[in-house]
mmCIF file of C-alpha atoms and ligand atoms in Angstrom:
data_model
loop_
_atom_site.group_PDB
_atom_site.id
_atom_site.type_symbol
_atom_site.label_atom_id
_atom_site.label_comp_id
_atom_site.label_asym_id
_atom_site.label_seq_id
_atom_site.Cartn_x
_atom_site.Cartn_y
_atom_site.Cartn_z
ATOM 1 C CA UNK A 1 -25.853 -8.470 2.926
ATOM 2 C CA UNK A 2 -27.507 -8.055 6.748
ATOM 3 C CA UNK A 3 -24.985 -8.262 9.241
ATOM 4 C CA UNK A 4 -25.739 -7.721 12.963
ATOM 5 C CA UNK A 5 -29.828 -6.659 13.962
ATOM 6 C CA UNK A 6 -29.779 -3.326 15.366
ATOM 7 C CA UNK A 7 -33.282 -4.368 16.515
ATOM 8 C CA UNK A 8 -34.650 -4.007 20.219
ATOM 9 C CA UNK A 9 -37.917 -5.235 20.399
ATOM 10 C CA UNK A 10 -40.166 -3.978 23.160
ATOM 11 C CA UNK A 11 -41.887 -6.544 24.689
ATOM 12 C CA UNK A 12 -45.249 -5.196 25.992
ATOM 13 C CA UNK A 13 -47.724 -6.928 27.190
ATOM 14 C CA UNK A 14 -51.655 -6.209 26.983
ATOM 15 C CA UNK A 15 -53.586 -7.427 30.177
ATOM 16 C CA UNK A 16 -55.210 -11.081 29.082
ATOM 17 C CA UNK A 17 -52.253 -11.723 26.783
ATOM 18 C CA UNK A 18 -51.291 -15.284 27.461
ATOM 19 C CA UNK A 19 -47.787 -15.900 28.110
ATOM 20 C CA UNK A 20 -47.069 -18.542 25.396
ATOM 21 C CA UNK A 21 -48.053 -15.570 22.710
ATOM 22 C CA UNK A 22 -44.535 -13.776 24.102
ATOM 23 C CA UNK A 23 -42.842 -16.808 24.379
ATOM 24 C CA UNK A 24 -43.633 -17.804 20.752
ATOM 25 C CA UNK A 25 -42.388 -14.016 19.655
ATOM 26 C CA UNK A 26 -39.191 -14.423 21.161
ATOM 27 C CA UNK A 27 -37.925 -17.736 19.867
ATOM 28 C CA UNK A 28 -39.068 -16.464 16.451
ATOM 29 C CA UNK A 29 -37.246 -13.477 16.330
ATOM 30 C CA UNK A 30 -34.274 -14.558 18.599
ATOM 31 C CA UNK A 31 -31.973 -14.912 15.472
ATOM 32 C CA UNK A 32 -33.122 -11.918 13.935
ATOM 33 C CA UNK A 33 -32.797 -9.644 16.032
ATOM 34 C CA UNK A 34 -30.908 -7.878 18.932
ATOM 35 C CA UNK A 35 -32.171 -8.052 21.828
ATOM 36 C CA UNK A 36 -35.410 -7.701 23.507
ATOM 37 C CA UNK A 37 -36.587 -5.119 26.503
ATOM 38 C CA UNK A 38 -39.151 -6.607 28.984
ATOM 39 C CA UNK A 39 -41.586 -3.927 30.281
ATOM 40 C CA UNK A 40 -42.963 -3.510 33.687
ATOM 41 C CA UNK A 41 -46.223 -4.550 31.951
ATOM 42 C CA UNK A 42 -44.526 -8.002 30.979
ATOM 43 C CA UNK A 43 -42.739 -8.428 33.970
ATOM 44 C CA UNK A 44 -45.891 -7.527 36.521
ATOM 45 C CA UNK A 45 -47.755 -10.091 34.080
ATOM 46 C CA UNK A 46 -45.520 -12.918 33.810
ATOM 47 C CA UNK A 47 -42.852 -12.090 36.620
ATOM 48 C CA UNK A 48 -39.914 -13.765 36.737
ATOM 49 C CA UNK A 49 -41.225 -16.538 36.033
ATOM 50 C CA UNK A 50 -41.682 -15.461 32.381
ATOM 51 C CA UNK A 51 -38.551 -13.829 32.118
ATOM 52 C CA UNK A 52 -37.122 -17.299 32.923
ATOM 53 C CA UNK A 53 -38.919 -18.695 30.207
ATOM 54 C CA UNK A 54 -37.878 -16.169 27.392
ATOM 55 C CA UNK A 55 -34.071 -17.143 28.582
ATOM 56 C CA UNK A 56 -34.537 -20.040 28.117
ATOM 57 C CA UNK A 57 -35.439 -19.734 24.632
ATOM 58 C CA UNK A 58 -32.883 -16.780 23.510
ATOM 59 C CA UNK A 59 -29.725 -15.906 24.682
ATOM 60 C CA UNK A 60 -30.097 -11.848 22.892
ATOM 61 C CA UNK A 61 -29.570 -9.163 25.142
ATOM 62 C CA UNK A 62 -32.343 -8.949 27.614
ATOM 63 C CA UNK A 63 -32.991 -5.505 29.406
ATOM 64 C CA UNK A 64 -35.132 -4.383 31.933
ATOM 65 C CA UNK A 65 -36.717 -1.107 31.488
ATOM 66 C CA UNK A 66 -38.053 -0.700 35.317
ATOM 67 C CA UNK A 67 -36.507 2.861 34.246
ATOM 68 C CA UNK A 68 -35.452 3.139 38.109
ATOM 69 C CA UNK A 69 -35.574 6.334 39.669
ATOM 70 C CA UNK A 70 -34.708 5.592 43.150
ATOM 71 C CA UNK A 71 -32.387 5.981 45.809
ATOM 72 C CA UNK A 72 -29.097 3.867 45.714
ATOM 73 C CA UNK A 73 -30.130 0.961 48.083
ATOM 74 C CA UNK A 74 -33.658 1.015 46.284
ATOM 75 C CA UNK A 75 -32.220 0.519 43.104
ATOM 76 C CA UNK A 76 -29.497 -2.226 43.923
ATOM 77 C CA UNK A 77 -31.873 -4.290 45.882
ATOM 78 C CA UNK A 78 -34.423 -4.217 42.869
ATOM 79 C CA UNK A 79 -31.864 -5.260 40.084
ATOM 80 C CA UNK A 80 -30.409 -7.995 42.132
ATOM 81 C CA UNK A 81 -33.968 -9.410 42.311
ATOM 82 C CA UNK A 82 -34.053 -10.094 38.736
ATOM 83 C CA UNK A 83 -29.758 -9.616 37.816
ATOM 84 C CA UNK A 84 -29.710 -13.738 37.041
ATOM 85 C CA UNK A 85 -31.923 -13.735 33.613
ATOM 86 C CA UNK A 86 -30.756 -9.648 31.956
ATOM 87 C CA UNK A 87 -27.949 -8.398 30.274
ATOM 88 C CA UNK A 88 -28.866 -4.534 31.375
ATOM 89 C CA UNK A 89 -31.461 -2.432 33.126
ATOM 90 C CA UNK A 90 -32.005 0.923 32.364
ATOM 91 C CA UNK A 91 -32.758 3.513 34.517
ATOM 92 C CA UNK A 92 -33.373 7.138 34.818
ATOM 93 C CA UNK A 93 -30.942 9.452 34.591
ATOM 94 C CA UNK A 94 -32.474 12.563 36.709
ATOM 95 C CA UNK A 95 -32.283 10.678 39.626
ATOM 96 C CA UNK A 96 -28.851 12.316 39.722
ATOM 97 C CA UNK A 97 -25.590 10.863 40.752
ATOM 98 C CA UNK A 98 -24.649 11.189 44.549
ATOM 99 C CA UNK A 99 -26.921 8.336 46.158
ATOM 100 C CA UNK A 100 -28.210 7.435 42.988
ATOM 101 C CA UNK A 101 -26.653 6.444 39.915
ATOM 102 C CA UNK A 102 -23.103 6.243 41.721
ATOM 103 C CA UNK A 103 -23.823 2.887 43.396
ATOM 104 C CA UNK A 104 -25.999 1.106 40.829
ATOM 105 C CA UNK A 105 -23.381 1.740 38.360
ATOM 106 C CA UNK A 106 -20.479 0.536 40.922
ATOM 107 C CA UNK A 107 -23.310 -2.859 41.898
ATOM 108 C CA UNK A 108 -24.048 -3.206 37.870
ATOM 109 C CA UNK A 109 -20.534 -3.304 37.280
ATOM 110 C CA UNK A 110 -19.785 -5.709 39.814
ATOM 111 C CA UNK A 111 -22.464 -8.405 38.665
ATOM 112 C CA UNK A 112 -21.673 -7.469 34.698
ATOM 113 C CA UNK A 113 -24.846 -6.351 34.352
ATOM 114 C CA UNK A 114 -24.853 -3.185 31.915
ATOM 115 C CA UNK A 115 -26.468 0.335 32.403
ATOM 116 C CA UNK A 116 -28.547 1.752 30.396
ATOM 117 C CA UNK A 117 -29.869 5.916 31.249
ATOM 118 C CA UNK A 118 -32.373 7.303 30.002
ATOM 119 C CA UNK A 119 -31.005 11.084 28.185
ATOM 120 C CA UNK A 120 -34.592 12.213 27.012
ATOM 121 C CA UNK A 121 -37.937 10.618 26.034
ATOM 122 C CA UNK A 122 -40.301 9.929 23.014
ATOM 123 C CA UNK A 123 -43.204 11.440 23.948
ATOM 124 C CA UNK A 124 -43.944 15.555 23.855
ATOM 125 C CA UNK A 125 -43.935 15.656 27.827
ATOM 126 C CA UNK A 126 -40.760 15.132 27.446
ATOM 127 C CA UNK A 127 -40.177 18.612 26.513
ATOM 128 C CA UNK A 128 -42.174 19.601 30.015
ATOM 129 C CA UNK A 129 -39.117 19.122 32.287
ATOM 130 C CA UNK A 130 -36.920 16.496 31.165
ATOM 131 C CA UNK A 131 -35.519 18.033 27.721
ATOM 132 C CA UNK A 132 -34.799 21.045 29.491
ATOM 133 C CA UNK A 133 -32.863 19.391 32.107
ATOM 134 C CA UNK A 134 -30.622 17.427 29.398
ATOM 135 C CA UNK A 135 -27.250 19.215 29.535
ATOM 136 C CA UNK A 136 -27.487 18.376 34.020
ATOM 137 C CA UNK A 137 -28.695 15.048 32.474
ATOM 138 C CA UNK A 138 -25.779 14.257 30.444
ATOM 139 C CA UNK A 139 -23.540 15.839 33.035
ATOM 140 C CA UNK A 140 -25.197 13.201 35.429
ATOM 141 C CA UNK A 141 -24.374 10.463 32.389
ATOM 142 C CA UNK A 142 -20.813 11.596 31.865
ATOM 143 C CA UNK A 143 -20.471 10.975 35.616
ATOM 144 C CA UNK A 144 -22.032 7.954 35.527
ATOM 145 C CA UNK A 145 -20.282 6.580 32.295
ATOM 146 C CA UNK A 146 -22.826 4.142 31.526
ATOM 147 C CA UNK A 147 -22.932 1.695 28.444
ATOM 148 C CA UNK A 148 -25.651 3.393 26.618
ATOM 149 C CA UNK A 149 -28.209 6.085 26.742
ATOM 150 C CA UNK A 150 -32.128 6.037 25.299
ATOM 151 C CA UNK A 151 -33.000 9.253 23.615
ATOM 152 C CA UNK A 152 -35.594 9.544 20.842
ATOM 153 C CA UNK A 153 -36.226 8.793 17.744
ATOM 154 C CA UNK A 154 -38.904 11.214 17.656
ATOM 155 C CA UNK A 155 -37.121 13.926 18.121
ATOM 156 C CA UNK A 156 -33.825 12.842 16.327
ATOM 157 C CA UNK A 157 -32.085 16.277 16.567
ATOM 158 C CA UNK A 158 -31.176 14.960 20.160
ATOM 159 C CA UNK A 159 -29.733 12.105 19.096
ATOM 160 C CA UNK A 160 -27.613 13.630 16.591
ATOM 161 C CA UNK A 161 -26.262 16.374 19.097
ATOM 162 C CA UNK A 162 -25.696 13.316 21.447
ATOM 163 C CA UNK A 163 -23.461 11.760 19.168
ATOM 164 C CA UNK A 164 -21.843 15.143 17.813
ATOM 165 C CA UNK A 165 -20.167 15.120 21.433
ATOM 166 C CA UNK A 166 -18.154 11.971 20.268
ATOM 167 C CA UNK A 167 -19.717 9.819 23.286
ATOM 168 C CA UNK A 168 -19.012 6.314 23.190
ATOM 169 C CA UNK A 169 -22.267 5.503 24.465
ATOM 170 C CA UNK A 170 -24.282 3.208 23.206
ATOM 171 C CA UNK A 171 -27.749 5.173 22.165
ATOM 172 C CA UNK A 172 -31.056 3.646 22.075
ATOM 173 C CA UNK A 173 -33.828 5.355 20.420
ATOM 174 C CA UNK A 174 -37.594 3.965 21.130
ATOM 175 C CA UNK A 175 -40.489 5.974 18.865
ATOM 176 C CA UNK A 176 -40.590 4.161 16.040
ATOM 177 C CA UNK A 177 -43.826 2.984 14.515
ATOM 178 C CA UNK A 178 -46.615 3.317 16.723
ATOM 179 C CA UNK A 179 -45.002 6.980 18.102
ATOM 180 C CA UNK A 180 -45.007 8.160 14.822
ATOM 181 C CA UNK A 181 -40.968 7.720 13.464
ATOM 182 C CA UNK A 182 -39.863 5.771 10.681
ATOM 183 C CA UNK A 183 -38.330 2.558 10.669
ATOM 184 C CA UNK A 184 -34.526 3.627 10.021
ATOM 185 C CA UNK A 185 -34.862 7.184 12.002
ATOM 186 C CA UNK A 186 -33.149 6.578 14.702
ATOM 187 C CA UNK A 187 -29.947 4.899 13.194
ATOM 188 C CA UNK A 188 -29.652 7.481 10.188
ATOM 189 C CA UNK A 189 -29.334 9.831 13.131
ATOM 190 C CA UNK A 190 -26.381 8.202 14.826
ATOM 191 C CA UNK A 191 -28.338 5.849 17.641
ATOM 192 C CA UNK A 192 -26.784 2.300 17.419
ATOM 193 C CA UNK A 193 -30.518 0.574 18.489
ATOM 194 C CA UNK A 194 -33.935 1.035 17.698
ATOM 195 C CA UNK A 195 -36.120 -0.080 20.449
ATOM 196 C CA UNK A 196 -38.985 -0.983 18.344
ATOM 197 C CA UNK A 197 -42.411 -2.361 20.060
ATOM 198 C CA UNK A 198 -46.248 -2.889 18.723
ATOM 199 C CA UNK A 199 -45.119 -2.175 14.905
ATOM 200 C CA UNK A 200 -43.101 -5.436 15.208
ATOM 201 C CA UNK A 201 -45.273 -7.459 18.041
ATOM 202 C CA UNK A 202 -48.464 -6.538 17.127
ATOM 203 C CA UNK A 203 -47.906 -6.757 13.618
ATOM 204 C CA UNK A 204 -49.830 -9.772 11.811
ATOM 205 C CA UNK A 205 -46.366 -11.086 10.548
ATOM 206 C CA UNK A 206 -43.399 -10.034 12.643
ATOM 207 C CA UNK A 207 -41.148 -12.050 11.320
ATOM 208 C CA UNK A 208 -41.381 -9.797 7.846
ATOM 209 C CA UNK A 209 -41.452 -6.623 9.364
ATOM 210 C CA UNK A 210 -38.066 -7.538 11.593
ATOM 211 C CA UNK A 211 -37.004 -8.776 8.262
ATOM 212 C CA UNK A 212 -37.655 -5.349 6.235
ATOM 213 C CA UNK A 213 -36.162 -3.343 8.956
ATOM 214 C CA UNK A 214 -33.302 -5.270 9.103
ATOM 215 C CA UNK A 215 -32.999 -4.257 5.216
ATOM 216 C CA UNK A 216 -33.489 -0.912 5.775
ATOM 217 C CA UNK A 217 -31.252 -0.609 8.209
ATOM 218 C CA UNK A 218 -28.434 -2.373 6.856
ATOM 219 C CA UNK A 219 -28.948 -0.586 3.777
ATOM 220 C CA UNK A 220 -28.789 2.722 6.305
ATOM 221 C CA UNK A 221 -25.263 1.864 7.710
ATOM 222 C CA UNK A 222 -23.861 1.176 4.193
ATOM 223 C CA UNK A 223 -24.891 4.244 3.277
ATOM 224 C CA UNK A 224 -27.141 3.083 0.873
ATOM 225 C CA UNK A 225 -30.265 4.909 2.257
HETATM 226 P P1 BMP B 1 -43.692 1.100 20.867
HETATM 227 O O1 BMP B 1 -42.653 0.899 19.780
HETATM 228 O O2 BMP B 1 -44.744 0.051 20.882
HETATM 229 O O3 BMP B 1 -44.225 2.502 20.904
HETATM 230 O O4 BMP B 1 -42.909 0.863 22.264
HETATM 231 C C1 BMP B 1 -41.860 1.673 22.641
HETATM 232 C C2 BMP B 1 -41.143 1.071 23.812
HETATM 233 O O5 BMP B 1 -40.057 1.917 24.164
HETATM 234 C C3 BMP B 1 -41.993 0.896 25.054
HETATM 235 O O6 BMP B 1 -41.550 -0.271 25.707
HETATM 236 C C4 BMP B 1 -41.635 2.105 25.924
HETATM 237 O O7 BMP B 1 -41.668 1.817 27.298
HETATM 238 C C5 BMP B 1 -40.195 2.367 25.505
HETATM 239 N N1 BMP B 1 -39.796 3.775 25.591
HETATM 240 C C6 BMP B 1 -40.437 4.749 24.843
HETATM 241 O O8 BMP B 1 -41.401 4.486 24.110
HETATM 242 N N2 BMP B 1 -39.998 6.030 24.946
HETATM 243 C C7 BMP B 1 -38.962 6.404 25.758
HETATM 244 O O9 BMP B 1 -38.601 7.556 25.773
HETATM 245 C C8 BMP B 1 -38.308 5.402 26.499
HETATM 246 C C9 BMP B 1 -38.741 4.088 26.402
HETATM 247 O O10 BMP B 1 -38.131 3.159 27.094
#
């Protein structure tokens, strides 16, 4: 039995993709799966305008990953540009708290729009100056109390140390496919997404491979797997 998707799919455009080819993915795999996260690619593509359009079809949880890293004001004027058609936004969380993270948080919470900070990141230059940073990071997080966290599902040891600390955050773990993890890696490590992009989008039948992840994952939080 498949209950709830713990599916994010990554919505990344390629310059000269036309718009209808995104539009077409998301009312497909509305039902299926979680949510969807709209790049800057996507959004510099299609702007609002496209956004707009996707709501229109699904009513998932949309996210913005502008993965802000800005002063306060910055920040709050950019999300309140685009606050009418997401559920979340995610943003960085070295930008640090005082100035920073303090008043998007208070703004996001006044418009219901969730947070979403980014602990550590999929790729190995993550391990240049952000992974060594993570324990200010999470200190920043704690702070910030957000409603959920991206760390990798490339590196899954960070996501289970994450969640040995009992957070209640919500963690998010991009990698999979493409990057090199495993449909499935991510969850068996404790995250409660997986932010899953070209292995779903640019596969020649999405609708199966959402379909066998599902599975899989399902199968995962049963303890089947
Ligand atoms: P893909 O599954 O096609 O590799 O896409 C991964 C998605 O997750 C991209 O949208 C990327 O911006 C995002 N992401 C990531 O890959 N690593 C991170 O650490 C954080 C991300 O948001």
């Amino acid at each position: 039995m498949i209950g709830v998707s713990r599916i994010i799919v990554a919505l990344d455009s390629e310059r000269g993709d036309k718009l209808s080819l995104w539009l077409n993915l998301v009312d497909s795999l509305c039902g299926r799966v979680a949510g969807f996260k709209f790049g800057l690619p996507f959004l510099l593509q299609y702007g609002l305008d496209g956004l707009r359009a996707s709501r229109l079809l699904c009513d998932n949880m949309f996210i913005a990953d502008l993965k802000l890293a800005d002063i306060a004001p910055i920040m709050v004027n950019t999300v309140s540009l685009i606050s009418d058609y997401i559920d979340a936004i995610i943003a960085h969380g070295f930008t640090g708290f005082r100035g920073g993270l303090d008043r998007l948080k208070e703004y996001l919470d006044s418009i219901s729009v969730k947070l979403i900070v980014v602990a550590s990141m999929s790729h190995p230059g993550s391990m240049d100056v952000i992974d060594p940073s993570l324990d200010r990071i999470m200190d920043v997080i704690l702070k910030v109390n957000p409603w959920g966290l991206v760390a990798p599902a490339t590196r899954p040891e960070i996501i289970s140390m994450l969640r040995s600390r009992g957070l209640k955050y919500k963690i998010l773990s991009p990698g999979i496919g493409v990057q090199g993890a495993k449909p499935g890696d991510g969850l068996r490590s404790g995250a409660d997404y997986e932010i899953i992009g070209r292995f779903i989008t640019r596969a020649p039948n999405p609708i199966e491979v959402v379909d066998s992840i599902n599975l899989e994952h399902s199968m995962i939080l049963e303890g089947k797997n």
